[in-house]
Coordinates of C-alpha atoms (C1' of nucleotides) in Angstrom, one line a residue:
Chain A
M8 CA 103.2 109.6 113.9
N9 CA 106.7 109.3 112.5
R10 CA 107.2 112.0 110.0
I11 CA 109.8 111.2 107.3
V12 CA 112.2 114.0 107.1
P13 CA 115.1 114.2 104.6
S14 CA 118.5 113.8 106.2
D15 CA 121.1 116.5 106.2
R16 CA 123.6 115.5 103.6
V17 CA 127.2 116.4 104.2
A18 CA 129.7 116.2 101.4
A19 CA 132.6 114.3 102.9
R20 CA 134.4 112.5 100.2
N21 CA 137.7 113.1 102.0
A22 CA 137.1 110.0 104.0
R23 CA 140.2 108.7 105.7
C24 CA 138.8 105.3 106.3
E25 CA 142.1 103.9 107.6
A26 CA 141.9 106.4 110.4
C27 CA 138.2 105.9 111.1
P28 CA 137.7 106.1 114.9
L29 CA 135.3 103.2 114.8
R30 CA 137.5 101.0 112.7
C31 CA 140.5 101.7 115.0
M32 CA 138.6 100.0 117.9
P33 CA 140.0 96.5 118.7
A34 CA 136.6 94.9 118.3
F35 CA 136.8 95.3 114.5
R36 CA 138.8 93.2 112.1
K37 CA 141.8 94.8 110.4
L38 CA 141.4 95.3 106.6
S39 CA 144.2 94.9 104.1
H40 CA 145.6 97.9 102.3
A41 CA 143.8 96.9 99.1
E42 CA 140.5 96.5 101.0
I43 CA 140.8 99.9 102.8
D44 CA 141.5 101.5 99.4
F45 CA 138.4 99.9 98.0
V46 CA 136.2 100.9 100.9
R47 CA 137.4 104.5 100.7
A48 CA 136.5 104.6 97.0
F49 CA 133.2 102.8 97.7
K50 CA 132.1 105.4 100.2
V51 CA 130.5 108.3 98.3
A52 CA 129.3 110.4 101.2
E53 CA 128.9 110.8 104.9
I54 CA 125.5 111.9 106.0
T55 CA 123.9 113.0 109.3
A56 CA 120.4 112.0 110.3
G57 CA 118.8 114.0 113.1
A58 CA 117.1 112.4 116.0
G59 CA 113.5 111.5 115.0
T60 CA 114.2 111.4 111.3
T61 CA 113.7 108.3 109.1
P62 CA 116.7 107.8 106.8
L63 CA 115.3 104.6 105.4
A64 CA 111.6 104.1 104.9
E65 CA 109.6 100.9 104.2
G66 CA 108.3 100.8 100.7
S67 CA 110.8 103.3 99.3
E68 CA 113.7 102.6 97.0
T69 CA 117.2 103.1 98.2
D70 CA 120.2 103.0 96.0
Y71 CA 122.5 103.0 99.0
L72 CA 123.9 100.9 101.7
Y73 CA 124.9 102.6 105.0
T74 CA 127.3 101.8 107.8
V75 CA 126.5 103.5 111.1
L76 CA 129.5 105.5 112.3
S77 CA 127.9 107.0 115.4
G78 CA 124.5 107.3 117.1
W79 CA 121.5 105.1 117.8
G80 CA 118.5 104.1 115.8
F81 CA 116.0 101.3 115.3
R82 CA 114.7 99.1 112.5
Y83 CA 110.9 98.6 112.5
K84 CA 107.9 97.5 110.5
S85 CA 104.4 99.0 110.8
L86 CA 100.9 97.7 110.4
P87 CA 98.2 99.8 108.6
D88 CA 96.5 100.5 111.9
G89 CA 99.6 102.0 113.5
R90 CA 101.0 99.1 115.5
R91 CA 104.7 98.8 115.0
Q92 CA 107.3 96.2 115.8
I93 CA 110.8 97.3 116.5
L94 CA 112.9 94.6 114.9
N95 CA 116.1 95.6 116.5
F96 CA 118.1 98.6 117.6
V97 CA 120.9 100.0 115.5
M98 CA 124.3 100.9 116.8
P99 CA 127.7 102.0 115.4
G100 CA 129.2 99.3 113.2
D101 CA 125.9 98.1 111.9
L102 CA 125.3 97.8 108.1
L103 CA 121.9 99.1 106.9
G104 CA 120.0 98.5 103.7
L105 CA 121.4 95.2 102.8
Q106 CA 118.2 93.4 103.5
S107 CA 117.0 93.9 100.0
S108 CA 120.2 93.5 98.0
L109 CA 118.7 92.9 94.6
T110 CA 115.5 94.8 94.4
S111 CA 116.1 98.1 96.1
E112 CA 112.7 98.3 97.8
M113 CA 113.0 98.5 101.5
H114 CA 110.9 96.1 103.6
H115 CA 111.4 98.0 106.8
S116 CA 112.1 101.5 108.1
V117 CA 115.0 102.9 110.1
E118 CA 114.5 105.8 112.5
A119 CA 117.2 107.7 114.3
L120 CA 117.0 107.9 118.1
T121 CA 119.9 110.3 118.4
K122 CA 121.8 112.2 115.7
M123 CA 123.4 109.5 113.5
T124 CA 126.4 109.6 111.2
L125 CA 126.3 107.3 108.3
C126 CA 128.8 106.2 105.6
V127 CA 127.0 106.0 102.3
F128 CA 127.8 103.3 99.7
P129 CA 126.2 103.0 96.3
R130 CA 124.4 99.7 96.0
D131 CA 125.3 99.3 92.3
R132 CA 128.9 98.9 93.2
L133 CA 128.2 96.0 95.5
W134 CA 128.8 93.8 92.5
A135 CA 132.4 95.2 92.1
L136 CA 132.9 94.5 95.8
F137 CA 131.9 90.9 95.4
R138 CA 134.0 90.5 92.2
D139 CA 137.2 92.1 93.4
H140 CA 137.2 91.6 97.2
P141 CA 135.9 88.3 98.2
G142 CA 137.1 89.0 101.8
L143 CA 134.8 92.0 102.0
A144 CA 132.0 90.0 100.4
L145 CA 132.4 87.4 103.1
D146 CA 132.3 90.2 105.6
V147 CA 128.9 91.3 104.2
T148 CA 127.6 87.8 104.5
W149 CA 129.0 87.5 108.0
L150 CA 127.1 90.7 108.9
A151 CA 123.9 89.3 107.4
A152 CA 124.3 86.0 109.3
R153 CA 124.9 87.9 112.6
Q154 CA 121.8 89.9 112.0
E155 CA 119.9 86.7 111.4
R156 CA 121.2 85.3 114.6
M157 CA 120.1 88.3 116.6
L158 CA 116.6 88.0 115.1
D159 CA 116.5 84.3 116.0
E160 CA 117.3 85.2 119.6
N161 CA 114.7 88.0 119.5
L162 CA 112.1 85.6 118.3
L163 CA 112.8 83.1 121.0
A164 CA 112.5 85.8 123.7
I165 CA 109.3 87.3 122.3
G166 CA 107.7 84.0 121.3
Q167 CA 108.4 82.1 124.5
G168 CA 109.3 84.5 127.2
S169 CA 107.2 86.1 129.9
A170 CA 107.3 89.9 130.2
H171 CA 109.9 89.6 133.0
E172 CA 112.1 87.4 130.8
R173 CA 111.7 89.6 127.7
I174 CA 112.7 92.7 129.5
A175 CA 115.7 91.0 131.1
Y176 CA 116.7 89.7 127.7
L177 CA 116.4 93.1 126.0
L178 CA 118.4 94.9 128.6
L179 CA 121.1 92.3 128.5
H180 CA 121.2 92.2 124.8
L181 CA 121.5 95.9 124.5
Y182 CA 124.2 96.0 127.2
R183 CA 126.3 93.3 125.5
R184 CA 126.0 95.0 122.1
A185 CA 126.8 98.4 123.5
E186 CA 129.8 96.8 125.2
G187 CA 131.0 95.6 121.8
A188 CA 130.7 99.1 120.4
G189 CA 132.5 100.7 123.3
L190 CA 129.3 102.3 124.6
A191 CA 129.0 100.5 127.9
G192 CA 131.1 99.4 130.8
E193 CA 131.0 98.9 134.6
G194 CA 127.3 97.8 134.3
E195 CA 126.3 101.2 133.0
M196 CA 125.1 102.6 129.6
E197 CA 122.9 105.2 128.0
L198 CA 119.5 104.2 126.7
P199 CA 118.5 107.0 124.4
F200 CA 114.8 106.0 124.0
T201 CA 111.6 105.6 125.9
Q202 CA 109.6 102.8 127.5
Q203 CA 107.4 102.9 124.5
H204 CA 110.3 101.8 122.4
V205 CA 110.9 98.8 124.7
A206 CA 107.2 98.0 124.5
D207 CA 107.2 98.1 120.7
A208 CA 110.4 96.0 120.6
L209 CA 109.0 93.2 122.9
G210 CA 105.4 93.1 121.9
L211 CA 104.2 94.4 125.3
S212 CA 101.9 97.2 126.2
L213 CA 103.4 100.4 127.6
V214 CA 101.8 99.9 131.0
H215 CA 102.9 96.4 131.4
T216 CA 106.4 97.3 130.3
N217 CA 106.5 100.0 132.9
K218 CA 105.3 97.7 135.7
T219 CA 107.9 95.0 134.7
L220 CA 110.7 97.6 134.7
R221 CA 109.7 98.8 138.1
R222 CA 109.8 95.2 139.3
L223 CA 113.3 94.8 138.1
A224 CA 114.2 97.9 139.9
S225 CA 112.5 96.8 143.1
E226 CA 114.5 93.5 142.9
N227 CA 117.6 95.7 142.6
I228 CA 118.6 94.0 139.4
A229 CA 118.5 96.9 137.0
R230 CA 117.5 100.5 137.3
W231 CA 116.8 102.8 134.3
S232 CA 116.2 106.5 134.9
S233 CA 117.1 109.7 133.1
G234 CA 118.2 107.8 130.0
R235 CA 120.8 105.8 131.9
L236 CA 120.7 102.1 132.7
R237 CA 122.6 100.7 135.7
I238 CA 122.8 96.9 136.0
N239 CA 123.4 95.7 139.6
G240 CA 122.9 92.0 139.2
L241 CA 124.2 90.9 135.9
E242 CA 124.2 87.3 136.9
R243 CA 120.6 87.5 138.0
L244 CA 119.7 89.3 134.7
V245 CA 121.4 86.5 132.8
A246 CA 119.5 83.9 134.9
I247 CA 116.2 85.5 134.0
A248 CA 117.0 86.1 130.4
K249 CA 118.3 82.5 130.0
N250 CA 120.8 83.7 127.4
D251 CA 123.9 85.8 127.5
P252 CA 124.7 87.0 124.0
V253 CA 128.4 88.0 124.4
P254 CA 129.5 89.4 121.1
V255 CA 132.3 87.8 119.1
A256 CA 135.3 89.8 118.2
P257 CA 136.9 90.7 115.9
R258 CA 133.9 91.4 113.8
P259 CA 133.8 92.9 110.3
L260 CA 133.1 96.6 109.5
L261 CA 132.4 97.9 106.1
Chain B
M10 CA 111.8 65.2 123.7
N11 CA 113.6 65.4 120.4
R12 CA 116.2 62.7 120.2
I13 CA 119.2 63.4 118.0
V14 CA 119.6 60.6 115.5
P15 CA 122.4 60.4 113.0
S16 CA 121.2 60.8 109.5
D17 CA 121.5 58.1 106.9
R18 CA 124.4 59.1 104.6
V19 CA 124.2 58.2 101.0
A20 CA 127.3 58.3 98.9
A21 CA 126.1 60.2 95.8
R22 CA 129.0 62.0 94.2
N23 CA 127.5 61.4 90.8
A24 CA 125.5 64.6 91.2
R25 CA 124.1 65.9 87.9
C26 CA 123.3 69.3 89.2
E27 CA 122.5 70.6 85.8
A28 CA 119.6 68.1 85.7
C29 CA 118.6 68.7 89.3
P30 CA 114.8 68.5 89.3
L31 CA 114.6 71.4 91.7
R32 CA 116.9 73.6 89.7
C33 CA 114.9 72.9 86.6
M34 CA 111.9 74.6 88.1
P35 CA 111.2 78.0 86.6
A36 CA 111.3 79.7 90.1
F37 CA 115.1 79.3 90.3
R38 CA 117.7 81.4 88.6
K39 CA 119.7 79.7 85.8
L40 CA 123.4 79.3 86.5
S41 CA 126.3 79.6 84.0
H42 CA 128.2 76.6 82.9
A43 CA 131.2 77.6 85.1
E44 CA 128.9 78.0 88.1
I45 CA 127.2 74.7 87.6
D46 CA 130.6 73.0 87.3
F47 CA 131.7 74.6 90.6
V48 CA 128.5 73.7 92.4
R49 CA 128.8 70.1 91.2
A50 CA 132.4 69.9 92.6
F51 CA 131.4 71.8 95.7
K52 CA 128.8 69.1 96.5
V53 CA 130.4 66.3 98.4
A54 CA 127.4 64.1 99.2
E55 CA 123.7 63.8 99.2
I56 CA 122.2 62.7 102.5
T57 CA 118.8 61.7 103.7
A58 CA 117.4 62.7 107.1
G59 CA 114.4 60.6 108.3
A60 CA 111.3 62.3 109.7
G61 CA 111.9 63.2 113.3
T62 CA 115.7 63.3 113.1
T63 CA 117.8 66.3 113.8
P64 CA 120.4 66.8 111.1
L65 CA 121.6 70.1 112.7
A66 CA 121.8 70.5 116.4
E67 CA 122.2 73.7 118.4
G68 CA 125.6 73.8 120.1
S69 CA 127.2 71.3 117.8
E70 CA 129.9 72.1 115.2
T71 CA 129.1 71.5 111.6
D72 CA 131.6 71.6 108.8
Y73 CA 128.9 71.6 106.2
L74 CA 126.3 73.7 104.5
Y75 CA 123.1 72.0 103.1
T76 CA 120.7 72.8 100.4
V77 CA 117.3 71.1 100.9
L78 CA 116.4 69.1 97.8
S79 CA 113.1 67.6 99.1
G80 CA 111.1 67.3 102.2
W81 CA 110.0 69.6 105.0
G82 CA 111.7 70.5 108.3
F83 CA 111.9 73.4 110.8
R84 CA 114.5 75.5 112.4
Y85 CA 114.2 76.1 116.2
K86 CA 115.8 77.2 119.4
S87 CA 115.1 75.7 122.8
L88 CA 115.1 77.0 126.4
P89 CA 116.6 74.9 129.2
D90 CA 113.1 74.2 130.6
G91 CA 111.8 72.7 127.4
R92 CA 110.0 75.6 125.8
R93 CA 110.9 75.9 122.1
Q94 CA 110.5 78.5 119.4
I95 CA 110.2 77.4 115.8
L96 CA 112.0 80.1 113.9
N97 CA 110.7 79.1 110.6
F98 CA 109.8 76.1 108.4
V99 CA 112.3 74.7 106.0
M100 CA 111.3 73.7 102.4
P101 CA 113.1 72.7 99.2
G102 CA 115.5 75.3 97.9
D103 CA 116.5 76.6 101.4
L104 CA 120.1 76.8 102.4
L105 CA 120.9 75.6 105.9
G106 CA 123.9 76.1 108.2
L107 CA 124.9 79.4 106.8
Q108 CA 123.9 81.2 110.0
S109 CA 127.3 80.6 111.6
S110 CA 129.5 81.1 108.6
L111 CA 132.8 81.7 110.4
T112 CA 132.6 79.8 113.6
S113 CA 131.0 76.5 112.9
E114 CA 129.0 76.3 116.0
M115 CA 125.3 76.1 115.4
H116 CA 123.0 78.5 117.2
H117 CA 119.8 76.7 116.4
S118 CA 118.7 73.2 115.5
V119 CA 116.9 71.8 112.4
E120 CA 114.5 68.9 112.7
A121 CA 113.0 67.0 109.8
L122 CA 109.2 66.8 109.5
T123 CA 109.3 64.4 106.6
K124 CA 112.1 62.5 105.1
M125 CA 114.5 65.1 103.7
T126 CA 117.1 65.0 101.0
L127 CA 120.0 67.4 101.4
C128 CA 122.9 68.4 99.3
V129 CA 126.1 68.6 101.4
F130 CA 128.7 71.3 100.8
P131 CA 131.9 71.6 102.9
R132 CA 132.0 74.9 104.7
D133 CA 135.8 75.2 104.2
R134 CA 135.3 75.6 100.5
L135 CA 133.0 78.6 100.9
W136 CA 136.0 80.8 100.6
A137 CA 136.8 79.4 97.2
L138 CA 133.2 80.0 96.2
F139 CA 133.5 83.7 97.2
R140 CA 136.9 84.0 95.5
D141 CA 136.1 82.4 92.2
H142 CA 132.4 82.9 91.8
P143 CA 131.2 86.3 92.9
G144 CA 127.8 85.6 91.3
L145 CA 127.3 82.6 93.6
A146 CA 128.6 84.6 96.5
L147 CA 125.9 87.2 95.9
D148 CA 123.4 84.4 95.7
V149 CA 124.4 83.3 99.2
T150 CA 124.0 86.8 100.5
W151 CA 120.7 87.1 98.7
L152 CA 119.5 83.9 100.5
A153 CA 120.7 85.3 103.8
A154 CA 118.8 88.6 103.2
R155 CA 115.7 86.7 102.2
Q156 CA 115.9 84.7 105.4
E157 CA 116.3 87.9 107.4
R158 CA 113.2 89.4 105.7
M159 CA 111.1 86.4 106.6
L160 CA 112.3 86.7 110.2
D161 CA 111.3 90.4 110.2
E162 CA 107.8 89.5 109.0
N163 CA 107.6 86.7 111.6
L164 CA 108.6 89.1 114.4
L165 CA 106.0 91.6 113.3
A166 CA 103.3 88.9 113.3
I167 CA 104.3 87.4 116.7
G168 CA 105.0 90.7 118.4
Q169 CA 102.0 92.7 117.3
G170 CA 99.4 90.2 116.1
S171 CA 96.4 88.6 117.9
A172 CA 96.1 84.8 117.8
H173 CA 93.7 85.2 114.9
E174 CA 96.2 87.4 112.9
R175 CA 99.2 85.2 113.7
I176 CA 97.5 82.0 112.5
A177 CA 96.3 83.7 109.3
Y178 CA 99.7 85.0 108.7
L179 CA 101.4 81.7 109.2
L180 CA 99.0 79.8 106.9
L181 CA 99.4 82.4 104.2
H182 CA 103.1 82.5 104.6
L183 CA 103.4 78.7 104.3
Y184 CA 101.0 78.7 101.3
R185 CA 103.0 81.3 99.4
R186 CA 106.3 79.6 100.1
A187 CA 105.0 76.2 99.1
E188 CA 103.6 77.8 96.0
G189 CA 107.1 79.1 95.2
A190 CA 108.5 75.6 95.7
G191 CA 105.8 73.9 93.5
L192 CA 104.2 72.3 96.5
A193 CA 100.9 74.1 96.5
G194 CA 98.2 75.3 94.1
E195 CA 94.5 75.8 93.8
G196 CA 94.3 76.9 97.4
E197 CA 95.5 73.5 98.7
M198 CA 98.7 72.1 100.2
E199 CA 100.1 69.5 102.5
L200 CA 100.9 70.5 106.1
P201 CA 103.1 67.7 107.4
F202 CA 103.1 68.7 111.0
T203 CA 100.8 69.1 114.0
Q204 CA 99.0 72.0 115.8
Q205 CA 101.8 71.8 118.4
H206 CA 104.2 73.0 115.7
V207 CA 102.0 75.9 114.8
A208 CA 101.7 76.8 118.5
D209 CA 105.5 76.7 118.9
A210 CA 106.0 78.8 115.8
L211 CA 103.6 81.5 116.9
G212 CA 104.2 81.6 120.6
L213 CA 100.7 80.4 121.4
S214 CA 99.5 77.6 123.6
L215 CA 98.3 74.4 121.9
V216 CA 94.7 74.9 123.2
H217 CA 94.4 78.4 122.0
T218 CA 96.0 77.5 118.6
N219 CA 93.3 74.8 118.3
K220 CA 90.5 77.1 119.1
T221 CA 91.7 79.7 116.7
L222 CA 92.1 77.2 113.9
R223 CA 88.5 76.0 114.5
R224 CA 87.4 79.6 114.3
L225 CA 89.0 80.0 110.9
A226 CA 87.3 76.8 109.8
S227 CA 83.9 77.9 111.1
E228 CA 84.4 81.2 109.2
N229 CA 85.0 79.1 106.2
I230 CA 88.3 80.8 105.5
A231 CA 90.7 77.8 105.9
R232 CA 90.3 74.2 106.8
W233 CA 93.1 71.9 107.9
S234 CA 92.5 68.3 108.4
S235 CA 94.3 65.0 107.8
G236 CA 97.5 66.9 107.0
R237 CA 95.9 68.9 104.2
L238 CA 95.2 72.6 104.2
R239 CA 92.4 74.0 102.0
I240 CA 92.1 77.8 101.8
N241 CA 88.6 79.0 100.7
G242 CA 89.0 82.7 101.3
L243 CA 92.4 83.8 100.3
E244 CA 91.4 87.4 100.2
R245 CA 89.9 87.2 103.7
L246 CA 93.1 85.4 104.9
V247 CA 95.2 88.2 103.5
A248 CA 92.9 90.8 105.1
I249 CA 93.4 89.2 108.5
A250 CA 97.1 88.6 108.1
K251 CA 97.6 92.2 106.8
N252 CA 100.5 91.0 104.7
D253 CA 100.7 88.9 101.5
P254 CA 104.3 87.7 101.2
V255 CA 104.3 86.7 97.5
P256 CA 107.7 85.2 96.8
V257 CA 110.0 86.8 94.2
A258 CA 111.2 84.8 91.2
P259 CA 113.7 83.9 90.0
R260 CA 115.5 83.2 93.2
P261 CA 118.9 81.7 93.7
L262 CA 119.6 78.0 94.5
L263 CA 122.9 76.7 95.6
Chain C
dC25 C1' 103.8 129.4 133.8
dG26 C1' 101.0 126.6 130.5
dG27 C1' 101.8 122.8 127.4
dT28 C1' 103.9 118.7 126.1
dT29 C1' 106.0 114.3 126.8
dG30 C1' 107.2 110.5 129.4
dC31 C1' 106.6 107.9 133.8
dT32 C1' 103.7 105.8 137.2
dT33 C1' 99.6 103.7 139.4
dG34 C1' 95.0 101.4 140.2
dA35 C1' 91.0 99.3 138.5
dA36 C1' 88.3 96.9 135.0
dT37 C1' 88.6 94.0 131.2
dA38 C1' 90.2 90.9 127.6
dT39 C1' 93.0 87.6 125.8
dA40 C1' 95.4 83.6 126.3
dT41 C1' 97.1 79.8 129.4
dT42 C1' 96.6 75.9 132.3
dC43 C1' 94.1 72.1 133.8
dA44 C1' 91.3 68.3 132.9
dA45 C1' 89.0 65.1 130.2
dA46 C1' 86.8 63.0 126.3
dG47 C1' 86.9 62.1 121.3
dT48 C1' 89.5 60.8 117.0
dT49 C1' 92.7 58.6 114.2
dA50 C1' 96.4 55.7 112.9
dG51 C1' 99.3 52.1 113.9
dT52 C1' 100.4 47.5 116.2
dG53 C1' 99.9 42.9 117.3
dG54 C1' 97.1 39.1 118.6
Chain D
dC12 C1' 89.3 42.0 112.0
dC13 C1' 89.4 43.6 116.5
dA14 C1' 91.6 45.2 120.8
dC15 C1' 94.9 48.1 122.4
dT16 C1' 98.0 52.0 122.5
dA17 C1' 99.9 56.3 121.4
dA18 C1' 99.6 60.7 119.4
dC19 C1' 96.8 64.3 118.1
dT20 C1' 92.6 67.0 118.3
dT21 C1' 88.7 69.0 120.6
dT22 C1' 86.0 71.1 124.3
dG23 C1' 84.8 73.3 128.8
dA24 C1' 86.1 75.6 133.0
dA25 C1' 89.2 78.0 136.1
dT26 C1' 93.1 80.9 136.2
dA27 C1' 96.8 83.9 135.0
dT28 C1' 98.9 87.3 132.4
dA29 C1' 98.8 91.2 130.0
dT30 C1' 95.8 95.0 128.0
dT31 C1' 92.9 99.0 128.1
dC32 C1' 91.1 102.8 130.4
dA33 C1' 91.7 106.6 133.4
dA34 C1' 94.1 109.8 135.9
dG35 C1' 97.9 111.9 138.5
dC36 C1' 102.7 113.2 138.6
dA37 C1' 107.3 114.8 137.2
dA38 C1' 110.5 116.9 134.1
dC39 C1' 111.4 119.8 130.5
dC40 C1' 110.7 123.7 127.2
dG41 C1' 109.2 127.7 125.1

DNA sequence: CGGTTGCTTGAATATATTCAAAGTTAGTGG
DNA sequence: CCACTAACTTTGAATATATTCAAGCAACCG
C-alpha cells in the first residue's frame, strides 16, 4: 500500500541557519549566536522527500533527527491487517525522530503528503547538544511536551467525540497549527490530502467521514474542495469541537 | 463528580534518594553520585494524595513536578458536559507535570486511585537540572518520549481497534507496565479501579465494556474480579491486542 | 479516450450505546 | 449480627451511530 522509497538526498552543508526562512518567522524563538553556531554544525544535510515517500519507517533504525523546513506529512502506525492510525499531521517546524531517543528503532512511520524539505541532525550528537546547550536541550523537551499535549487532545476527541465533533476538532486543529506555521489565514488553508487520511486520523470509515464533511458544508460551517478548506463559521466550529487549540508563540525550532 | 481535595503534605526533606526503594529496583538506571546529590537537593517534599483526590487539576497552575513513588492514579481530560477521557494510568516511576514545562498551566488532571506517595520537585529549578546535569536532562526527555510512545499505541488501539481488541490491549498494556514496576507477576496483578475507568480509557460505554470483559472471561483468556486480574492466555491476549508492549530496562527515574 | 483515483450516495448490516432493572458486594450504623 | 445504603457489576431489550457493500460520478492523466 505505502511503498517505502528512499528519499532524494541533497548535499547542502552550506546551511545558513541564521537566515533560515522558517526561523525568521515571528512565531519562533530567537536563538543566541552560540546556539545558532551549534545548530549549523549539528545539521549534516538537507534532504528532500517526495510526496508519497516514507522518510521514516516503523521498525527501521534511524541515526538521524529531522526538522521539517517545508511541506506536509503525517505520522502513523499500522496493524498487520492493513488498518492504520494517523497519529498526527506533520508541518514545518516539527521535529521528527525524537520519539525513540535512546534506542534508534522507530515505533511509527512518517509519510510525505507533499514534497518535504528536512534538516538532518545526527542522533549521536544529541548528547553534545544536551551537554553544551541546555537551552536547546530544554527546547527539545518543550517540543516533546507539545507533541504529548497534541496527542492528549487527539485522544480526547477520538475517544469521546461523535463523528461531527471529531471532524470539527480536526479541521480546527489543522487550521490553528497551519496558522502558527504561516500556512493559513482569513479562514482559508490548503489541505494536501484526501478524505481517507481524515478517516484514518479520526478512526472513522471513509463513507462516514464523507457524510459528516458534507453535513458541515450543508451547515455552511466549513467547505473543503479541490484541496482547499474554507471555514465560514469559526465560532460554530469551536463550539462543536469544544476546544480551540490556539498555538503558543514563540515556540522553539531546532 | 471528581471533587478536588488538597493533598496531605508531609514534610520529608530527609530524603535518602540513594536508598529509595523504587530506585533500588533493577528496572531503573543507576545514577552517578553527583546526580543523586542533585536529585536529593532538587526534591523539596514528599506528599501523600489520598484515593479519590486530584493532586493535579486541568487549568490550574503548578510550580512542581512529581515523581510517583507508590500508588496508582490516572491522567485525564474532561469535556464541559462531563464526558472524560482517561489518557493513561499512572504507576510508580512516572514523572508528572512535565507536560507543560514552560507555562505552568496544566492541560490535564491527575486523580489518585489509591493512596499515592509523590516526590515534589520545584519546576523553577528544572533549568539548573538541564544546565548542570545533561544526563538527567536526557532522562527527562527520555521519559517524555516514552510517554509519547504510549500515547501513540493508545491512539492506535482506540482509533482502529474493536472493543474486544481495545480491552485486550489495555489489559496487556497494564500488565506489562505493572511488571516493569514490580507490581505484577505469574499472570496476576491488582487493578485498583472500576469498569467505568476502563470504559473512559478506551472510549467505550460502561455496558459494552462489561459485556466485552465477560466475553474475555468466558473465553478463559483473562478474569477480573475483586480488584484482581488473572491472565490465563497471555499468548491469546497478545494475539487479540496485536501488540505486546514489553517495557525496556533500565529506564530513568527522577 | 480508457484508466485511475477520489468523492458521493443509498441501502443493508453490524457494532456499540442508551435505557431499564436486578443482582452483588462492601461499608455503616443500629 | 442484621438492616440499610451506596457503589459497582451484570443482563436484556430498544435504539442509534457508524460500517460495509455497491454503484455512479467527476476530475485528472497518460
